[in-house]
Each structure stands twice: as C-alpha cells, then as structure tokens.
mmCIF file of C-alpha atoms in Angstrom:
data_model
loop_
_atom_site.group_PDB
_atom_site.id
_atom_site.type_symbol
_atom_site.label_atom_id
_atom_site.label_comp_id
_atom_site.label_asym_id
_atom_site.label_seq_id
_atom_site.Cartn_x
_atom_site.Cartn_y
_atom_site.Cartn_z
ATOM 1 C CA MET A 1 0.041 -0.210 0.106
ATOM 2 C CA ASP A 2 1.514 3.295 -0.997
ATOM 3 C CA THR A 3 1.759 5.301 2.156
ATOM 4 C CA ALA A 4 1.874 8.641 0.041
ATOM 5 C CA THR A 5 -1.853 8.082 -0.544
ATOM 6 C CA TRP A 6 -2.638 6.328 2.945
ATOM 7 C CA ASN A 7 -5.111 8.661 4.438
ATOM 8 C CA GLY A 8 -5.364 7.504 7.998
ATOM 9 C CA LEU A 9 -6.311 4.797 10.561
ATOM 10 C CA THR A 10 -9.740 5.056 11.950
ATOM 11 C CA THR A 11 -10.743 3.184 14.693
ATOM 12 C CA GLY A 12 -14.329 2.040 15.514
ATOM 13 C CA GLU A 13 -14.499 1.876 19.267
ATOM 14 C CA GLU A 14 -16.915 0.983 22.049
ATOM 15 C CA VAL A 15 -19.178 3.573 22.618
ATOM 16 C CA PHE A 16 -18.617 6.147 25.245
ATOM 17 C CA THR A 17 -21.133 6.302 28.439
ATOM 18 C CA GLU A 18 -21.268 7.954 31.726
ATOM 19 C CA ASP A 19 -20.649 4.560 33.425
ATOM 20 C CA GLY A 20 -16.954 4.623 32.328
ATOM 21 C CA LYS A 21 -17.274 2.467 29.279
ATOM 22 C CA MET A 22 -14.102 3.098 26.873
ATOM 23 C CA GLY A 23 -14.394 5.809 24.299
ATOM 24 C CA GLY A 24 -11.751 6.973 21.866
ATOM 25 C CA GLU A 25 -9.394 8.289 24.544
ATOM 26 C CA ILE A 26 -8.359 4.716 24.779
ATOM 27 C CA TRP A 27 -6.528 5.155 21.546
ATOM 28 C CA ASP A 28 -4.887 8.386 22.566
ATOM 29 C CA GLY A 29 -1.410 6.961 22.787
ATOM 30 C CA THR A 30 -1.927 4.877 19.600
ATOM 31 C CA VAL A 31 -3.169 8.185 17.694
ATOM 32 C CA SER A 32 0.221 10.072 18.937
ATOM 33 C CA PHE A 33 2.528 7.452 17.915
ATOM 34 C CA LEU A 34 0.974 7.080 14.435
ATOM 35 C CA ARG A 35 0.893 10.894 13.807
ATOM 36 C CA ASP A 36 4.478 11.192 14.989
ATOM 37 C CA GLN A 37 5.114 8.409 12.259
ATOM 38 C CA GLY A 38 3.318 11.079 9.734
ATOM 39 C CA HIS A 39 0.127 9.246 9.369
ATOM 40 C CA ARG A 40 -3.167 11.092 9.393
ATOM 41 C CA THR A 41 -5.080 9.230 12.146
ATOM 42 C CA PHE A 42 -8.449 9.665 13.957
ATOM 43 C CA ALA A 43 -9.788 7.777 16.837
ATOM 44 C CA PRO A 44 -13.588 8.795 17.130
ATOM 45 C CA THR A 45 -15.919 7.918 20.181
ATOM 46 C CA LEU A 46 -19.318 6.768 18.874
ATOM 47 C CA ALA A 47 -22.434 8.069 19.970
ATOM 48 C CA GLY A 48 -23.942 6.723 23.302
ATOM 49 C CA GLU A 49 -25.424 3.134 23.286
ATOM 50 C CA TYR A 50 -28.883 4.097 24.360
ATOM 51 C CA SER A 51 -29.116 6.932 21.808
ATOM 52 C CA CYS A 52 -27.797 5.202 18.569
ATOM 53 C CA ASN A 53 -27.789 1.583 17.029
ATOM 54 C CA LEU A 54 -25.232 -0.669 15.243
ATOM 55 C CA SER A 55 -26.486 1.159 11.952
ATOM 56 C CA GLY A 56 -26.277 4.662 13.309
ATOM 57 C CA HIS A 57 -22.441 3.645 14.258
ATOM 58 C CA ILE A 58 -21.688 2.674 11.024
ATOM 59 C CA ARG A 59 -23.131 6.000 9.359
ATOM 60 C CA GLU A 60 -20.913 8.203 11.941
ATOM 61 C CA ILE A 61 -17.816 6.480 10.394
ATOM 62 C CA CYS A 62 -19.040 6.807 6.817
ATOM 63 C CA VAL A 63 -19.706 10.408 7.370
ATOM 64 C CA LEU A 64 -16.134 10.940 8.913
ATOM 65 C CA LEU A 65 -14.556 9.140 5.912
ATOM 66 C CA ALA A 66 -16.359 11.495 3.512
ATOM 67 C CA GLU A 67 -15.977 14.614 5.264
ATOM 68 C CA ASN A 68 -12.582 13.964 5.457
ATOM 69 C CA ASN A 69 -12.058 13.039 2.104
ATOM 70 C CA LEU A 70 -10.361 9.784 3.260
ATOM 71 C CA HIS A 71 -9.589 6.999 1.003
ATOM 72 C CA ASP A 72 -7.490 3.818 0.965
ATOM 73 C CA VAL A 73 -8.015 3.955 4.583
ATOM 74 C CA ILE A 74 -6.948 1.195 7.351
ATOM 75 C CA LEU A 75 -9.939 0.759 9.533
ATOM 76 C CA VAL A 76 -9.084 -0.477 12.853
ATOM 77 C CA GLY A 77 -11.962 -2.099 15.017
ATOM 78 C CA HIS A 78 -11.624 -3.181 18.852
ATOM 79 C CA SER A 79 -13.969 -5.306 20.548
ATOM 80 C CA TYR A 80 -17.489 -4.154 19.516
ATOM 81 C CA GLY A 81 -15.647 -2.059 16.935
ATOM 82 C CA GLY A 82 -15.317 -5.218 14.640
ATOM 83 C CA MET A 83 -19.116 -4.803 13.825
ATOM 84 C CA VAL A 84 -18.759 -1.609 12.913
ATOM 85 C CA ILE A 85 -15.866 -1.577 10.561
ATOM 86 C CA THR A 86 -17.400 -4.660 9.074
ATOM 87 C CA GLY A 87 -20.372 -2.857 8.124
ATOM 88 C CA VAL A 88 -18.498 0.362 6.852
ATOM 89 C CA ALA A 89 -16.433 -1.850 4.425
ATOM 90 C CA ALA A 90 -19.331 -3.478 3.101
ATOM 91 C CA ARG A 91 -21.180 -0.402 2.473
ATOM 92 C CA ILE A 92 -18.002 1.477 0.955
ATOM 93 C CA PRO A 93 -15.398 -0.824 0.269
ATOM 94 C CA GLU A 94 -13.913 1.438 -2.375
ATOM 95 C CA ASN A 95 -12.626 3.540 0.643
ATOM 96 C CA VAL A 96 -10.940 0.771 2.455
ATOM 97 C CA GLY A 97 -7.418 -0.358 2.107
ATOM 98 C CA ARG A 98 -7.408 -2.867 4.770
ATOM 99 C CA LEU A 99 -9.339 -3.990 7.824
ATOM 100 C CA VAL A 100 -7.664 -4.575 11.220
ATOM 101 C CA TYR A 101 -9.650 -6.462 13.940
ATOM 102 C CA VAL A 102 -8.323 -6.112 17.520
ATOM 103 C CA ASP A 103 -9.706 -8.557 19.988
ATOM 104 C CA ALA A 104 -12.825 -7.715 18.172
ATOM 105 C CA ALA A 105 -16.157 -8.960 16.786
ATOM 106 C CA LEU A 106 -15.938 -10.898 13.314
ATOM 107 C CA PRO A 107 -19.807 -11.413 12.297
ATOM 108 C CA TYR A 108 -21.327 -13.510 9.645
ATOM 109 C CA SER A 109 -24.264 -11.549 7.542
ATOM 110 C CA GLY A 110 -27.163 -11.569 10.100
ATOM 111 C CA GLN A 111 -25.605 -11.686 13.381
ATOM 112 C CA SER A 112 -25.784 -8.851 16.059
ATOM 113 C CA LEU A 113 -22.928 -8.814 18.738
ATOM 114 C CA TYR A 114 -25.204 -10.770 20.969
ATOM 115 C CA ASP A 115 -25.413 -13.442 18.575
ATOM 116 C CA LEU A 116 -21.903 -13.597 18.084
ATOM 117 C CA ILE A 117 -21.006 -14.164 21.824
ATOM 118 C CA GLU A 118 -23.775 -16.836 22.072
ATOM 119 C CA SER A 119 -22.201 -18.812 19.091
ATOM 120 C CA ALA A 120 -19.332 -19.360 21.314
ATOM 121 C CA GLY A 121 -21.919 -21.056 24.007
ATOM 122 C CA ILE A 122 -21.932 -18.040 26.363
ATOM 123 C CA ASP A 123 -24.671 -15.929 27.960
ATOM 124 C CA ALA A 124 -23.856 -12.504 26.323
ATOM 125 C CA GLY A 125 -25.222 -10.973 29.373
ATOM 126 C CA SER A 126 -22.583 -12.907 31.802
ATOM 127 C CA PHE A 127 -20.222 -10.139 30.491
ATOM 128 C CA SER A 128 -20.711 -7.049 33.366
ATOM 129 C CA GLY A 129 -21.806 -3.966 31.769
ATOM 130 C CA LEU A 130 -22.910 -5.545 28.378
ATOM 131 C CA GLU A 131 -26.451 -4.960 28.113
ATOM 132 C CA PRO A 132 -28.732 -5.479 25.628
ATOM 133 C CA ALA A 133 -28.533 -2.132 24.126
ATOM 134 C CA PRO A 134 -29.589 -1.248 20.666
ATOM 135 C CA PRO A 135 -25.807 -1.296 18.989
ATOM 136 C CA TYR A 136 -25.275 -4.793 20.687
ATOM 137 C CA VAL A 137 -28.625 -6.434 19.454
ATOM 138 C CA GLU A 138 -28.984 -5.186 15.928
ATOM 139 C CA LYS A 139 -28.131 -7.727 13.184
ATOM 140 C CA LEU A 140 -25.702 -6.695 10.922
ATOM 141 C CA PHE A 141 -26.678 -7.616 7.458
ATOM 142 C CA PHE A 142 -23.999 -7.565 4.267
ATOM 143 C CA ASP A 143 -22.881 -8.853 1.140
ATOM 144 C CA PRO A 144 -19.582 -10.863 2.219
ATOM 145 C CA SER A 145 -18.524 -10.615 -1.531
ATOM 146 C CA LYS A 146 -18.097 -6.788 -1.113
ATOM 147 C CA ILE A 147 -15.430 -7.282 1.743
ATOM 148 C CA ARG A 148 -13.758 -10.530 0.394
ATOM 149 C CA ALA A 149 -11.081 -8.720 -1.510
ATOM 150 C CA ILE A 150 -10.013 -6.396 0.979
ATOM 151 C CA PRO A 151 -6.885 -7.645 3.184
ATOM 152 C CA LYS A 152 -7.653 -7.993 6.880
ATOM 153 C CA THR A 153 -5.684 -8.389 9.853
ATOM 154 C CA TYR A 154 -6.881 -10.127 13.150
ATOM 155 C CA ILE A 155 -5.070 -9.565 16.344
ATOM 156 C CA LEU A 156 -6.212 -12.029 19.028
ATOM 157 C CA CYS A 157 -4.885 -11.097 22.774
ATOM 158 C CA THR A 158 -4.868 -14.507 24.508
ATOM 159 C CA LYS A 159 -5.204 -12.676 28.145
ATOM 160 C CA SER A 160 -8.332 -11.305 27.048
ATOM 161 C CA ASP A 161 -11.627 -11.673 29.096
ATOM 162 C CA PHE A 162 -13.392 -12.411 25.689
ATOM 163 C CA VAL A 163 -10.889 -15.098 24.565
ATOM 164 C CA SER A 164 -13.756 -17.723 24.385
ATOM 165 C CA VAL A 165 -15.330 -15.150 21.994
ATOM 166 C CA THR A 166 -12.483 -14.311 19.899
ATOM 167 C CA GLY A 167 -11.750 -17.908 19.722
ATOM 168 C CA VAL A 168 -14.684 -18.081 17.111
ATOM 169 C CA ALA A 169 -13.027 -15.512 15.032
ATOM 170 C CA ARG A 170 -10.007 -17.356 15.109
ATOM 171 C CA ARG A 171 -11.758 -20.381 13.759
ATOM 172 C CA LYS A 172 -13.527 -18.517 10.950
ATOM 173 C CA ILE A 173 -10.085 -17.545 9.820
ATOM 174 C CA GLU A 174 -8.686 -20.786 9.951
ATOM 175 C CA ALA A 175 -11.550 -22.433 7.924
ATOM 176 C CA ASP A 176 -11.159 -19.455 5.098
ATOM 177 C CA PRO A 177 -7.768 -17.873 5.700
ATOM 178 C CA ASP A 178 -7.609 -16.270 2.068
ATOM 179 C CA GLY A 179 -6.658 -12.541 2.251
ATOM 180 C CA TRP A 180 -6.311 -13.119 6.209
ATOM 181 C CA GLU A 181 -2.883 -12.397 8.436
ATOM 182 C CA TYR A 182 -3.464 -13.355 11.957
ATOM 183 C CA PHE A 183 -1.442 -12.570 14.862
ATOM 184 C CA GLU A 184 -1.500 -13.180 18.912
ATOM 185 C CA LEU A 185 -0.619 -11.027 21.728
ATOM 186 C CA PRO A 186 -0.192 -12.207 25.299
ATOM 187 C CA ALA A 187 -2.147 -9.043 26.259
ATOM 188 C CA SER A 188 -5.416 -8.345 28.054
ATOM 189 C CA HIS A 189 -8.389 -7.291 26.054
ATOM 190 C CA VAL A 190 -6.685 -3.684 25.642
ATOM 191 C CA PRO A 191 -3.094 -4.253 24.085
ATOM 192 C CA MET A 192 -2.767 -0.632 23.441
ATOM 193 C CA ALA A 193 -2.245 -0.368 27.150
ATOM 194 C CA ASP A 194 -0.851 -3.591 27.895
ATOM 195 C CA MET A 195 1.711 -4.224 25.242
ATOM 196 C CA PRO A 196 1.638 -0.538 23.344
ATOM 197 C CA ALA A 197 5.059 -0.964 21.360
ATOM 198 C CA GLU A 198 4.382 -4.333 20.084
ATOM 199 C CA PHE A 199 0.573 -3.356 19.304
ATOM 200 C CA TYR A 200 2.000 -0.122 17.588
ATOM 201 C CA GLY A 201 4.555 -2.375 15.568
ATOM 202 C CA LEU A 202 1.756 -4.447 14.154
ATOM 203 C CA LEU A 203 -0.220 -1.390 13.137
ATOM 204 C CA LEU A 204 2.602 0.380 11.763
ATOM 205 C CA GLY A 205 3.500 -2.725 9.643
ATOM 206 C CA LYS A 206 -0.158 -2.425 8.296
ATOM 207 C CA SER A 207 0.791 0.903 7.054
ATOM 208 C CA ALA A 208 3.977 0.015 5.171
ATOM 209 C CA LYS A 209 4.046 -0.073 1.332
ATOM 210 C CA GLU A 210 2.886 -3.401 0.222
#
C-alpha cells in the first residue's frame, strides 16, 4: 500500500457512556504514535449506546471518511468495533484499504454482537456492563463478497476476558484464511495499554508499502 496516498487509520471503538466504558480516549497513545510517524489518524468516540444503534455507528464512520476525504483507509476495530468496521467496509469498500480487527467481533451476515457471543456458547448477559442495548442486539446484514477482496488482519489477545468469543473469530479465519493475516499478543483486551510497543508495531506494519 502506498503510504503517500494512505489517508489514515480510523478506529471503530466501543461507545462512550457515563458509566465509564471506553471511548476514543483509549486510543490517545496510539494516535500520538502514528501521527508522530506521519500518518493522518482518527479515533472517534461513537454516540452513546442508548441513543444510537449499530447502523447509526456505521453511518458515523462513513460520514467521517466522507467529510475528511479519506480513501485507501486502514480501518481498525476493537471489541464491538469489529461490527462497525465490517459494516463500513461492506457499505463503501472502495474507500477501505485494509481491515484490522483487534480482539474484535468478526460477524457473519445476519449476526448481532449478542448472536456472535452466544455462538461461542456464552450468555452475552454474563459479561459485566454488556447490556442488550441497541448497538449490541441489532443484526448486521451485508454482502460478504463486497469485503472479500479487502486485506484483513486479526490480532487476538490471549489474556483477554473475551478469549472464548475471539476464539470463534480464530476458527472462522482458520476455515477460510484467504486474504487474512493473524497474530496473537499475550495481552489483555486492551493491548494498546498492556503492550503498546508490540501493538503499535503491528499497526505500523499494516501502513507500510505492500
């Protein structure tokens, strides 16, 4: 990928709410590092989980790309953000140069985040703070052929509380590895805090000329 025309790394992140869930701020260190390397970088905080749904979050990122004239973008989704970047890529694949899933949801068409968690044999309600809010129960319908040609990276965190769920993603990739790169980090669910140097290195590698 030509870094001269690469327009940024945009993160689909968990919604920020007053109960302390992560927003775009979790990416502050990552953003500073990438900007220091000369990359145009965005880390939006999405609308609150009870004021918006998954479709709305996807629209937010699509609008951000359009308003900033971003093309050939590396979209990075952490956790629930995997749902968002999948939806964005299926809607405007011509704007996306790579998808990077960081310990993230990797849905099939027709799945919600709750569906994906329960496909691992886990009660989604058993995760503290993960209530059946609109973004998490809305099913994402998309045409897989629209994103199949986009290069993809998955970073699985082996010490994550969600390792049973991300194990589903690993098995999906193993069953259909075409177009995928797969990495593991011995980190918690927030590798940008636990292992920043290693995490930044993986992201920076995706921005190099390919």
